[in-house]
Structures are given as structure tokens and as C-alpha cells.
Short mmCIF file of C-alpha atoms in Angstrom, two decimals:
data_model
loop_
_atom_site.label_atom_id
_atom_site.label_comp_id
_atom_site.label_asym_id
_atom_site.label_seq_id
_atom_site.Cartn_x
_atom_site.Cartn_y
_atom_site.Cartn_z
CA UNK A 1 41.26 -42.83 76.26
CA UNK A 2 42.13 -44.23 72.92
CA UNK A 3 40.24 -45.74 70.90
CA UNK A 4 40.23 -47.44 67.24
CA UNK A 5 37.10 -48.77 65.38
CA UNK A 6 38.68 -50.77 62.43
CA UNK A 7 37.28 -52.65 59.43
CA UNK A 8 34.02 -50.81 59.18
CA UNK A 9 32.10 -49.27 56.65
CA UNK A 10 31.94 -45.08 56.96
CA UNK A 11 28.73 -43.70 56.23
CA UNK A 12 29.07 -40.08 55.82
CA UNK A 13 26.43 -37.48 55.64
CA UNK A 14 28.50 -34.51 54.85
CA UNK A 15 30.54 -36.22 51.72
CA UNK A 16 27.70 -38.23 50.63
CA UNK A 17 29.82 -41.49 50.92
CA UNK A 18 29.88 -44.90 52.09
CA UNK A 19 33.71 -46.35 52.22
CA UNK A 20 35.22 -48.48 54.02
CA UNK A 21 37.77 -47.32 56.90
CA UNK A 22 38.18 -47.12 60.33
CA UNK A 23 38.21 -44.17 62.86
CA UNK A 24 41.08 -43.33 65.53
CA UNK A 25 38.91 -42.03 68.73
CA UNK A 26 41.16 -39.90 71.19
CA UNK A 27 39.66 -37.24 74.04
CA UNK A 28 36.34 -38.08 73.05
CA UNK A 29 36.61 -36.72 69.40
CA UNK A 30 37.25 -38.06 66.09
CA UNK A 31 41.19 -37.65 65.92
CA UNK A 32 41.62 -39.42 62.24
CA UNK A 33 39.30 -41.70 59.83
CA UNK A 34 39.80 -43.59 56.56
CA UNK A 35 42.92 -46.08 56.45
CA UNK A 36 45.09 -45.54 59.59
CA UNK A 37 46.79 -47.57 61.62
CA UNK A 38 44.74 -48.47 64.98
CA UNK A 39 46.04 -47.27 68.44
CA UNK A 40 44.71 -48.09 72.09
CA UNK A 41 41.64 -50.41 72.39
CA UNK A 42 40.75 -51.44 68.94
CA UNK A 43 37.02 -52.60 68.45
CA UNK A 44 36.37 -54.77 64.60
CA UNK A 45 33.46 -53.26 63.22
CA UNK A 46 33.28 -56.34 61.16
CA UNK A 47 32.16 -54.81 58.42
CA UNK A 48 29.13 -53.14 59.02
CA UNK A 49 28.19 -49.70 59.20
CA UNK A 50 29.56 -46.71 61.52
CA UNK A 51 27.53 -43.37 61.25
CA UNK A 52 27.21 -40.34 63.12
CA UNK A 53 24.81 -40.51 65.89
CA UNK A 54 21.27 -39.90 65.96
CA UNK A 55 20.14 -36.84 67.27
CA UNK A 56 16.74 -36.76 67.23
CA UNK A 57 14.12 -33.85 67.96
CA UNK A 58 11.17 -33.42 69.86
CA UNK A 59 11.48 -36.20 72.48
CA UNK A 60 8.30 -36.04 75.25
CA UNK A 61 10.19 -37.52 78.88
CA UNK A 62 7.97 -37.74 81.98
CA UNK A 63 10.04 -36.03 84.42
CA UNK A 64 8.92 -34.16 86.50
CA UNK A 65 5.01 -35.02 86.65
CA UNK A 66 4.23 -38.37 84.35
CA UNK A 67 7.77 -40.18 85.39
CA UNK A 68 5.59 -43.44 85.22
CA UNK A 69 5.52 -42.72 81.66
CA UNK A 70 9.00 -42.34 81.21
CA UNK A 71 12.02 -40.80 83.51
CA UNK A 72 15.29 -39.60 81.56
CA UNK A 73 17.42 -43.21 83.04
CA UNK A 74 15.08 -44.63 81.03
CA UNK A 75 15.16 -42.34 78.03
CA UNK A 76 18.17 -42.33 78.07
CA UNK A 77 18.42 -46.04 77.88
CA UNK A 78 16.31 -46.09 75.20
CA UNK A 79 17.87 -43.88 73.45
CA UNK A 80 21.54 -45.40 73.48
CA UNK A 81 19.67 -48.68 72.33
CA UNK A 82 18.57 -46.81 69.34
CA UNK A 83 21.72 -45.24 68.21
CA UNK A 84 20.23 -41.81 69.79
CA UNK A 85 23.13 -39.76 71.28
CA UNK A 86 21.51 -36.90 71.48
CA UNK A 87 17.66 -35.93 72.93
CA UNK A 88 15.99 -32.64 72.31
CA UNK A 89 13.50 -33.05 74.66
CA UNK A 90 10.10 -31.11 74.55
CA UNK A 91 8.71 -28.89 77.11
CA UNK A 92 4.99 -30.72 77.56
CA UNK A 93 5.87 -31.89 81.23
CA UNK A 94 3.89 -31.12 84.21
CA UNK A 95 4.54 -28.69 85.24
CA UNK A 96 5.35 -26.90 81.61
CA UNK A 97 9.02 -26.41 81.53
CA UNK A 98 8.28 -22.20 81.26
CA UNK A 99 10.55 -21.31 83.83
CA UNK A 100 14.58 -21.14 84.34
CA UNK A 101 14.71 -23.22 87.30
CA UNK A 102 12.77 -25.73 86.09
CA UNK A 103 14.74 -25.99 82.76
CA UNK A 104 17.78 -26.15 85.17
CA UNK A 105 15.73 -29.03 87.18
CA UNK A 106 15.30 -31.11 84.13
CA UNK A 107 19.28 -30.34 82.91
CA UNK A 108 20.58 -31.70 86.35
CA UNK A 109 17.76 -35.15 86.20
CA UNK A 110 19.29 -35.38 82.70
CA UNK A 111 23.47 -35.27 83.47
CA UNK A 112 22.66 -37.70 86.71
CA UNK A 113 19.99 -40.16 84.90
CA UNK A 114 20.95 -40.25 81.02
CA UNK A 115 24.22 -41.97 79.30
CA UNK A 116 23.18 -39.62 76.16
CA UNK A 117 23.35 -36.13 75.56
CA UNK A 118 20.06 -34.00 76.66
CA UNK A 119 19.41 -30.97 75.65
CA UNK A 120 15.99 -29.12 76.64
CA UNK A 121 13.48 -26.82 74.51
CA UNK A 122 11.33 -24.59 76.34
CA UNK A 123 8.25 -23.02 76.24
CA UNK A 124 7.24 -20.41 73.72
CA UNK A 125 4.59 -19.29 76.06
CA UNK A 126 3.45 -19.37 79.84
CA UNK A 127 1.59 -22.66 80.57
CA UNK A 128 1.11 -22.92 76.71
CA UNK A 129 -1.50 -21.10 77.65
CA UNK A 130 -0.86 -19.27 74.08
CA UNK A 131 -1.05 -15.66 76.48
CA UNK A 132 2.11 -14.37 77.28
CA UNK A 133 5.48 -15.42 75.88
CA UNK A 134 8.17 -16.50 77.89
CA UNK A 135 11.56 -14.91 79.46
CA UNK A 136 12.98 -16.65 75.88
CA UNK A 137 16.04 -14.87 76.98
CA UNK A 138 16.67 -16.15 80.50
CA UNK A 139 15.68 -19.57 79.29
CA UNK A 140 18.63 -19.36 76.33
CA UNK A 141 20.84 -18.39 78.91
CA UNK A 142 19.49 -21.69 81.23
CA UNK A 143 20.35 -24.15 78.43
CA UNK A 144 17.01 -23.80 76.20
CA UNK A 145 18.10 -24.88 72.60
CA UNK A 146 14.37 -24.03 70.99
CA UNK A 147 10.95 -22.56 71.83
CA UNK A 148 7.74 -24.46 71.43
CA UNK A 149 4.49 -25.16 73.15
CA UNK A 150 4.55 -28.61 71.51
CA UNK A 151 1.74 -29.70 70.14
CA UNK A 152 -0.49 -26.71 71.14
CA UNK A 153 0.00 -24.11 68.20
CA UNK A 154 -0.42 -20.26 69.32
CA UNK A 155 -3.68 -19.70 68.34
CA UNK A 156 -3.46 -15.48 68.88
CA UNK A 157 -1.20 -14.27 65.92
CA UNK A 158 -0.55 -11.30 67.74
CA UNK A 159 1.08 -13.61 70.36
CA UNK A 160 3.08 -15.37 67.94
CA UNK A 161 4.34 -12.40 66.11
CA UNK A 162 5.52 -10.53 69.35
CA UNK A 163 7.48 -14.09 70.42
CA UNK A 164 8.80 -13.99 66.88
CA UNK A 165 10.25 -10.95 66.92
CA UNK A 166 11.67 -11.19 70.48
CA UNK A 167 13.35 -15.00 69.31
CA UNK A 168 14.30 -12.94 66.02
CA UNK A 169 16.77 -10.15 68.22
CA UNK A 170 18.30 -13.45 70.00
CA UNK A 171 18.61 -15.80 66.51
CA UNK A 172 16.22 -18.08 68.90
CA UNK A 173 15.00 -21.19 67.10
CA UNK A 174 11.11 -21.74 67.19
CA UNK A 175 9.45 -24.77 66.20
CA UNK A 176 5.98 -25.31 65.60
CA UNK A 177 3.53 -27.54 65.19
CA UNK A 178 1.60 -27.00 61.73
CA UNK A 179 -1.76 -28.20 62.69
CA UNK A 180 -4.68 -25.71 62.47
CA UNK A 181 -6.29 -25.92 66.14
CA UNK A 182 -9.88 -25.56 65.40
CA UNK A 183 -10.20 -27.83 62.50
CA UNK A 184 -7.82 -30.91 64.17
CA UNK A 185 -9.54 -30.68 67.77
CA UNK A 186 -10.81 -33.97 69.02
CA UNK A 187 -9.83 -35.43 65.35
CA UNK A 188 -7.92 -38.84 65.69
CA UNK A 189 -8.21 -39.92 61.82
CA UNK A 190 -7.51 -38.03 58.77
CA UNK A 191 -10.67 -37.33 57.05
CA UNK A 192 -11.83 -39.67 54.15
CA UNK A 193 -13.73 -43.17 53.02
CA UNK A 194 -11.74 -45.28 55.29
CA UNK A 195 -12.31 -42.70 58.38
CA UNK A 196 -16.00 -42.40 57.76
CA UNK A 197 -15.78 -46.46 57.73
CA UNK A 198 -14.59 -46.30 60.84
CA UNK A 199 -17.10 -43.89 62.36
CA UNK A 200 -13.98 -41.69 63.80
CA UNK A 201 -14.10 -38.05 64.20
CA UNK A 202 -11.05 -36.72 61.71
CA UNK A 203 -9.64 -33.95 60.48
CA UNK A 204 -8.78 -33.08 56.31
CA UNK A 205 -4.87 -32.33 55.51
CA UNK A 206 -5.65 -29.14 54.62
CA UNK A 207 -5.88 -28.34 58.92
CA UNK A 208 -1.82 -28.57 58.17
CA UNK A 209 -1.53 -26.48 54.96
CA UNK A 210 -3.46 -23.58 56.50
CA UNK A 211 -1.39 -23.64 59.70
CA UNK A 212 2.12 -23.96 57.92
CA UNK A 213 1.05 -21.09 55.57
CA UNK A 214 -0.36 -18.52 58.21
CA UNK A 215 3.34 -19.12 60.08
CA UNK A 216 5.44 -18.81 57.05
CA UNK A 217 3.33 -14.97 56.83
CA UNK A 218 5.10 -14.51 60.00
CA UNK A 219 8.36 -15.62 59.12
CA UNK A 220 8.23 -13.45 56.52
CA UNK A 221 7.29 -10.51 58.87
CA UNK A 222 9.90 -11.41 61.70
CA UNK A 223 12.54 -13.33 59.59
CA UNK A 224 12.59 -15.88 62.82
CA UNK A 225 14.14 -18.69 62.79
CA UNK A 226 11.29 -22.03 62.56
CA UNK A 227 11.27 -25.30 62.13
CA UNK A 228 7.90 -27.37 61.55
CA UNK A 229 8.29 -30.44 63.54
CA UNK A 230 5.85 -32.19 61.20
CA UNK A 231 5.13 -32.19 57.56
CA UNK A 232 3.08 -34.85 56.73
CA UNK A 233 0.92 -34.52 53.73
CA UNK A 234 1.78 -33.37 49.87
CA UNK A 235 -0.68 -30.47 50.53
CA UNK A 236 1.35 -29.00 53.23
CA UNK A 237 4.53 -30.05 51.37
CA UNK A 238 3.64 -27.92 48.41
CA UNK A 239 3.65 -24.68 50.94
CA UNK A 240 6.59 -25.75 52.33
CA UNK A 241 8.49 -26.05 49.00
CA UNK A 242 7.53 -22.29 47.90
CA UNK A 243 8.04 -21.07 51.45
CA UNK A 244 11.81 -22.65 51.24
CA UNK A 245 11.93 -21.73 47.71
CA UNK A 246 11.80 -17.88 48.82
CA UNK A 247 14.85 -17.96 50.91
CA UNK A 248 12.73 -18.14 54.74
CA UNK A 249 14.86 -19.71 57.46
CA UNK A 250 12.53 -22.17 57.43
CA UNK A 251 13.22 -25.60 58.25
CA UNK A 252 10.86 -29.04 57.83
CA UNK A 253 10.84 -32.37 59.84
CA UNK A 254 8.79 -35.89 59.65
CA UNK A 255 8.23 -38.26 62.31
CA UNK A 256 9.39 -41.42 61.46
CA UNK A 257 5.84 -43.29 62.07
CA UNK A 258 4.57 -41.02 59.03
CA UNK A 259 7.17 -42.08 56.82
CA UNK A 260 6.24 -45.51 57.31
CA UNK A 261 2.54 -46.39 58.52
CA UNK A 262 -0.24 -44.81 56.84
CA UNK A 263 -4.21 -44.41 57.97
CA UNK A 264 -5.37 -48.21 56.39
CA UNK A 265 -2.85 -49.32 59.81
CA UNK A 266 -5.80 -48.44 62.16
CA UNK A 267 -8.07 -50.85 60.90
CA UNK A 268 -8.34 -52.92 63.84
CA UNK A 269 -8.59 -49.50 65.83
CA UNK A 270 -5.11 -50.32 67.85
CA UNK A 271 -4.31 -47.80 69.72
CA UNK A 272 -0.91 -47.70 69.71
CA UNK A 273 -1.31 -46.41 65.84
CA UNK A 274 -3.02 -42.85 67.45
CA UNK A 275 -0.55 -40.44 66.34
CA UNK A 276 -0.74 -36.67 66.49
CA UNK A 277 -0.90 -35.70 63.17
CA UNK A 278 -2.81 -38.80 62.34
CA UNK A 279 -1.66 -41.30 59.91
CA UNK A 280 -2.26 -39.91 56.44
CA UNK A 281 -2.93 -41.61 53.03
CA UNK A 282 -0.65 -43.79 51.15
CA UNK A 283 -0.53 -40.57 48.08
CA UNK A 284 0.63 -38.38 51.54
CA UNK A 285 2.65 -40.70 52.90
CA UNK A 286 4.77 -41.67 49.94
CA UNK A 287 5.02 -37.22 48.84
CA UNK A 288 6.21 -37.25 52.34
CA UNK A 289 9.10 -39.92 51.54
CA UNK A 290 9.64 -38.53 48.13
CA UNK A 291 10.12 -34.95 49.87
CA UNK A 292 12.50 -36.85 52.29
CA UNK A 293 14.65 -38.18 49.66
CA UNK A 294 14.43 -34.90 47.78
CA UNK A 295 15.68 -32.76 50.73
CA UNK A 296 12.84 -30.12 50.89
CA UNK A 297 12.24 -32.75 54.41
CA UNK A 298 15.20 -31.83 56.10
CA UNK A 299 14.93 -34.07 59.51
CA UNK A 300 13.37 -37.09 60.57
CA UNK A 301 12.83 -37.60 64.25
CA UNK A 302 11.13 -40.13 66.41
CA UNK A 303 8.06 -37.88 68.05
CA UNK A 304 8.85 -39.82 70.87
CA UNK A 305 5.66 -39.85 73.07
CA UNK A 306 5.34 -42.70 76.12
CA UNK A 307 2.14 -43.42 76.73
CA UNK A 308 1.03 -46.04 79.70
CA UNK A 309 -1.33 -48.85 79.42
CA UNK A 310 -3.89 -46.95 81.11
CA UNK A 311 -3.94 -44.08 78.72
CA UNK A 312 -4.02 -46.06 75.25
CA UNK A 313 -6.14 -48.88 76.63
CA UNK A 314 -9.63 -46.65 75.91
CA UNK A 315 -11.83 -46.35 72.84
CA UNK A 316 -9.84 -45.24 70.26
CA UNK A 317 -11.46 -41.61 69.73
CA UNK A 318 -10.69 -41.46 73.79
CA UNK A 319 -7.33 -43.00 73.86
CA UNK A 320 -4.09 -40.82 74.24
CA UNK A 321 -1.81 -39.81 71.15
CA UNK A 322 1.65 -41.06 70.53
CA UNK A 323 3.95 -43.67 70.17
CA UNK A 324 6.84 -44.14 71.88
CA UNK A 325 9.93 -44.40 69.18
CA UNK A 326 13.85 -43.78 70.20
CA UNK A 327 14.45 -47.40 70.28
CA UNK A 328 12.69 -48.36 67.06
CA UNK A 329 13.55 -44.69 64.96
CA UNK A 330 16.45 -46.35 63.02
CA UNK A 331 15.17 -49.63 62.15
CA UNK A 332 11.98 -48.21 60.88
CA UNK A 333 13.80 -45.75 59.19
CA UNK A 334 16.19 -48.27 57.11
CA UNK A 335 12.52 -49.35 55.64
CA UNK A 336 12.91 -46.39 53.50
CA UNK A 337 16.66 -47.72 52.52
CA UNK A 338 15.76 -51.46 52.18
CA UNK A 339 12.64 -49.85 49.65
CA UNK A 340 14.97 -48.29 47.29
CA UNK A 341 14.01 -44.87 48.59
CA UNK A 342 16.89 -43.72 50.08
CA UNK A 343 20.69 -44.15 50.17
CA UNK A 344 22.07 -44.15 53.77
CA UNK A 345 23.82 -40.65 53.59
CA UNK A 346 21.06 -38.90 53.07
CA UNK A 347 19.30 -40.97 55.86
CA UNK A 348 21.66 -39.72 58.08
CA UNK A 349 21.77 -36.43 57.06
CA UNK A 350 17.72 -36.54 57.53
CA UNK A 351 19.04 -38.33 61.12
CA UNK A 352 21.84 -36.89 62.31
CA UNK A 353 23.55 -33.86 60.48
CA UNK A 354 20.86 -31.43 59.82
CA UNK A 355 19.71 -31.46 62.70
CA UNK A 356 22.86 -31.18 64.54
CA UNK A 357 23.30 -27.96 62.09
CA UNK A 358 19.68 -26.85 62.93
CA UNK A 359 21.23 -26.48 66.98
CA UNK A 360 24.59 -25.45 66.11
CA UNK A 361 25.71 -28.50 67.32
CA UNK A 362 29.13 -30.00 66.49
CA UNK A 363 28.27 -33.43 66.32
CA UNK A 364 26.33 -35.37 63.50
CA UNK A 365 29.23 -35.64 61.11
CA UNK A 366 32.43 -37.75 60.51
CA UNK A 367 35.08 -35.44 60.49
CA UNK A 368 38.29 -34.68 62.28
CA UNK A 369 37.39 -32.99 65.54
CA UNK A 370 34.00 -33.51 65.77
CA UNK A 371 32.72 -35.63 68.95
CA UNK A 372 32.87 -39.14 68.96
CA UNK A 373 29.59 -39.66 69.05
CA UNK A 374 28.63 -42.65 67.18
CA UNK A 375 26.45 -45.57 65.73
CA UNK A 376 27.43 -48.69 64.66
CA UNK A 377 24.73 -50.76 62.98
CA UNK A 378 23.80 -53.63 60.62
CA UNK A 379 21.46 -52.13 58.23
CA UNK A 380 20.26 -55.95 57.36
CA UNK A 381 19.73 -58.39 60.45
CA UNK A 382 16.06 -59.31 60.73
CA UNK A 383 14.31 -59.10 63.81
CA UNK A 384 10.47 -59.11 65.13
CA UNK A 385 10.03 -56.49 67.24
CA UNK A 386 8.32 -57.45 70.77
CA UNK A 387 7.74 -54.46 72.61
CA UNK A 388 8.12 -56.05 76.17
CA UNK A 389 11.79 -55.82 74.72
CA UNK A 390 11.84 -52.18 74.72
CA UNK A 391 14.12 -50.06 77.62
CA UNK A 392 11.24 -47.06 77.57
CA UNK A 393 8.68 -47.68 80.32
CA UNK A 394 5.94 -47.14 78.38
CA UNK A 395 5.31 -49.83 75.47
CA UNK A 396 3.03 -48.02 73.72
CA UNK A 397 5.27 -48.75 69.95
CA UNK A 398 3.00 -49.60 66.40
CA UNK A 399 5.21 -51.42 65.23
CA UNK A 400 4.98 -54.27 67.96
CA UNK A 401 5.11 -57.63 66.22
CA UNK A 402 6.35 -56.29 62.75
CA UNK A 403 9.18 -57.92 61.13
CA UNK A 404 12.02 -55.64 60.98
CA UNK A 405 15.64 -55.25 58.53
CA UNK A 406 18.72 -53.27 60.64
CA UNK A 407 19.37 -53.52 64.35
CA UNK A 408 21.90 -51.12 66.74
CA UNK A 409 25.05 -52.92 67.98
CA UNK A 410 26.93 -50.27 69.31
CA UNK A 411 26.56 -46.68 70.40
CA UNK A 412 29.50 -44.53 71.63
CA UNK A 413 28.54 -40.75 73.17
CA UNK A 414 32.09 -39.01 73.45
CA UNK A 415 33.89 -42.18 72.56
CA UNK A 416 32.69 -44.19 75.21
CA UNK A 417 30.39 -46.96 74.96
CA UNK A 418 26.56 -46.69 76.19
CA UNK A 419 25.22 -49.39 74.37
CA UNK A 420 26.70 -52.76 73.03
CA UNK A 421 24.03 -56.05 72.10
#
């Protein structure tokens, strides 16, 4: 199929650049791009924007054992709605995805169920039990594109180092979750006047700094490939820029709900503002953005996490953690833009290209031969978000009600089209 997307306006991670042009689609790979002359179906962009698509790490789907939560059809649907083309989804499922087979389970659910790409992580140990690692190699060869038990850190360093070293011999990718387990248990507010206020049990930032810095000893020791899945606070940030500083293969991601809320949004105790780290100040919040902009945060991602109504509708200190977030990662994220705090390259290199380069992917870049995977978005139409809108089955979203600046209006995965509004 051929396929021309003419008159829009190219944002491109790589060069740094926003231009106007169009892009010649053949196969299911960018064939040509700037000023060409359009062949087969042609599709005006009208002048907005056309980016790589999302792909966006750490995605929590239901199947198999909380589908009622979420299944990958709906995911997936999600996902597409959000400019998401591809998932890395994480191993918490019930059963914990530890095995081959059921790596191989969740792979086939995926192809039949998702129009978006899936790829699955695994689990650094057995049960995330934090005991024994797992058969890292047999799960590489199943389709595993990372290790992690989630958000369960290894507790036993001696665990840790022996998976290091194994994922070391195979280049595996590790990522971890920098939160120090005994200080953050039961903690659902980061510690302070306003938590106190609130009588909630909560946890200082330090829980993250003392986590990241007794994993980047053993990154030194193992010279493993990691990524922290969340760096949210400037003490943590401060490791993380002597770690990087050092020459580690160390990498850093945000969720996109720390970028943008911070701990004053649980006021009313909602729920649906739980978050695992919790929120953190406005000073950690806006280090956070500043080291997103900067580039010592290499990757924002959505920490998608479905929770039902069930499960949030509790006490706050009892209610679940997460928010769901494929559907709403890039118009929360264009807050940053729309602030002045970001141009849109580096948003989608933050989105898209590193970490497509973090999983050796070929997509998340506008380039000659690279798939045709794709967002096209207006980066200024206002909208109020009303999560009964939302594709994911679970509506569990903070930022339900809040006016909103940049909505999806197309998403191609291998040229073809998986969402249009």
C-alpha cells in the first residue's frame, strides 16, 4: 500500500526540527519525507503536526488474571487513541509473567487483541518473590525486551547482583524501580506539612535517592544495562546526574503524572491522584521538568496502571495505586510545551526516540526506512477531559474534568491507520 501524508508539519526528534513537508508511506516504512510529490492514497495533514509514534514504557495490562481491569483489545485501543504505537508492557499480572510460556501466552493475546505493537518485559525474579532470578535467557529468546519485578525492588543485593551479572553476559536491559522498600511501605504521600495535614502515612524523597544510589553501586560492579523507570524528585536527580556523569549505562524515565500534578492535587483525598511514587512537591516536580528539558530525563512514559472502581473507591491510605494514562500521556505532556518548557523535538525524543533506542527498536524516528509508525496531532485544540470518554476499562485517570491543549487525530502503526477522530 501507498500512502502520502501531505501538507503537514514534521516534527523530528533526531534533527531537532519542526518543518513543514509531507511523507511518502510505501510497505509499511517511511519511503521519502520533506517536499515530494504524493503517490497512492494521499491524506492532508492540514497543517498540523506528524511525529514519530509514542512508544511508551512500563504499561500494567490485566491479562491474564485482572482482565476486568484492562485486556490488551482494550489497551490496545487506548493506546492507538493516544498516539501509542508501541506498549512495553510490565510483568505484574497474575500469574507473574516469570515463565516462557506465559510470556508466549501474553505475545499471542497481544498479535490477536491489539492494533499496536506489544512488546513484553519479564520478570527479574520468580514470583517477584526477590529469591531466585529468572531463566533471563529463555525469556530473551521468548520475546522478553527487559527484566523487572515492577514496582517491587530486589530487596537482597546479593540477588540483584547475581541477576546483574547474568543480564550483563546477554546485554539484557534491567529496569528498576528506585524506591527504597522499607522506608516507602504503606506510604501513599510524600512526607511533609501538607501530608501531616492530611493525617496520611508518607514517605521522604530521600526513600528514592538511597535506592537509585545502592543500584548505581551495582552497575558499577556488573556494568548492566538499567533503566530507572522513575525519577521523581531533585534529590534523586542529583544521583542520577553524577551516576550518568561517570559513563554507567544508566538510563532515567518520568511518568508523565509527575511531570504535571504535584502532592497539593490530593487535597480533596481523590483517589485517582494515588500514584506510586507519590506526587512530590512543586521544587521536585519542576527539577523533574527542568531535568526533562535538560536531557539527564531521558523518557517519559505513561505508568499506565488500570485500576477498577472497586479498588480506588476506599479510604485513601487503603485505596489502590495508579492511574491509568495511554490515552491522556500526550495531551498532558504538551502541558510542558504550551508552559514554555519544552520544544516538541525534545518531547518526542523524551516520547518516542529514546526509548525506541533504549530497545533497539527501529521505530521512533522520521527517517527513510524506518516504520511507518506515526502520530498526527494538533498540539492546540482544547478539550475537557471526561473520563467515561476513555477506551481503557478502567477510568481510574487524575486528570478527569481538567481542561486540556492538544488532542490525537490520527495514528498509523506500519502505515496503516488504527486510529482516526
Amino acid at each position: 500500500m501507498t500512502l502520502t501524508l501531505t501538507n503537514a508539519r514534521l516534527v523530528d526528534p533526531e534533527a531537532g526540527t519542526v518543518a513543514d513537508g509531507s511523507i511518502l508511506v510505501e510497505g509499511g516504512v517511511i519511503a521519502a519525507l520533506g517536499d515530494i510529490v504524493p503517490k497512492g492514497e494521499v491524506i492532508d495533514c492540514g497543517g498540523k503536526c506528524l511525529a514519530p509514534g509514542i512508544v511508551d514504557i512500563g504499561v500494567k495490562v490485566g491479562e491474564p488474571g485482572e482482565r476486568h481491569k484492562e485486556s490488551y483489545r482494550t489497551a490496545g485501543a487506548a493506546a492507538a487513541a493516544g498516539g501509542v504505537t508501541t506498549i512495553v508492557t510490565r510483568p505484574d499480572t497474575r500469574p507473574v509473567m516469570d515463565t516462557p510460556e506465559a510470556l508466549t501466552f501474553a505475545m499471542r493475546r497481544a498479535a490477536e487483541a491489539a492494533p499496536v505493537n506489544v512488546l513484553p518485559m519479564a520478570a527479574l525474579t520468580k514470583g517477584f518473590e526477590g529469591r531466585e532470578m529468572t531463566e533471563i535467557g529463555f525469556l530473551r529468546d521468548a520475546g522478553a525486551v527487559a527484566f523487572t519485578d515492577a514496582d517491587r525492588p530486589v530487596r537482597d543485593p546479593r540477588v540483584l547482583i547475581r541477576a546483574m551479572q547474568y543480564a550483563a553476559g546477554l546485554d539484557a536491559l534491567i529496569v528498576g524501580h528506585v524506591q527504597e522498600p522499607g522506608l516507602s511501605a504503606g506510604a501513599c504521600m510524600t512526607s511533609g506539612p501538607f501530608a501531616a495535614k492530611l493525617g496520611l502515612p508518607s514517605v521522604s524523597p530521600v526513600a528514592e535517592r538511597m535506592q537509585l544510589e545502592r543500584d548505581i553501586a551495582l552497575i558499577e560492579m556488573t556494568g548492566v544495562r538499567y533503566h530507572a523507570d522513575q525519577v521523581t524528585c531533585a534529590a534523586g536527580l542529583a544521583v542520577l546526574e553524577r551516576a550518568k556523569a561517570s559513563g554507567l549505562r544508566l538510563t532515567a524515565g518520568t511518568s508523565v503524572h509527575h511531570l504535571t500534578l504535584n502532592t497539593f492535587d490530593v487535597d480533596d483525598y481523590r483517589t485517582f491522584f494515588k500514584v506510586k511514587p507519590p506526587l512530590r512537591s512543586e521544587d521536585d516536580r519542576m527539577a523533574t521538568v527542568e531535568a526533562l528539558a535538560s536531557g539527564l530525563i531521558d523518557i517519559v512514559c505513561s505508568m499506565h496502571t488500570p485500576q477498577d472502581e472497586e479498588s480506588k473507591r476506599l479510604p485513601f491510605e487503603e485505596a489502590a495505586s495508579g492511574a491509568v494514562g495511554l490515552e491522556t500521556l500526550l495531551p498532558a505532556a504538551l502541558q510542558l510545551y504550551h508552559a514554555g518548557h519544552i520544544d516538541l523535538p525534545r518531547l518526542f525524543r523524551a516520547l518516542s526516540l529514546n526509548p525506541a533506542r533504549l530497545l533497539g527498536l527501529p521505530c521512533g524516528r522520521l527517517s527513510e526506512g524506518a516504520p511507518a509508525d506515526l502520530v498526527l496531532f494538533d498540539p492546540d485544540a482544547p478539550f475537557v477531559l471526561d473520563r467515561s470518554t476513555l477506551r481503557s476499562k478502567s477510568k481510574n485517570t487524575p486528570y478527569d474534568g481538567r481542561r486540556m491543549q492538544g488532542r490525537v487525530l490520527r495514528t498509523l502503526v506500519g502505515g496503516k491507520e488504527v486510529f482516526a477522530r
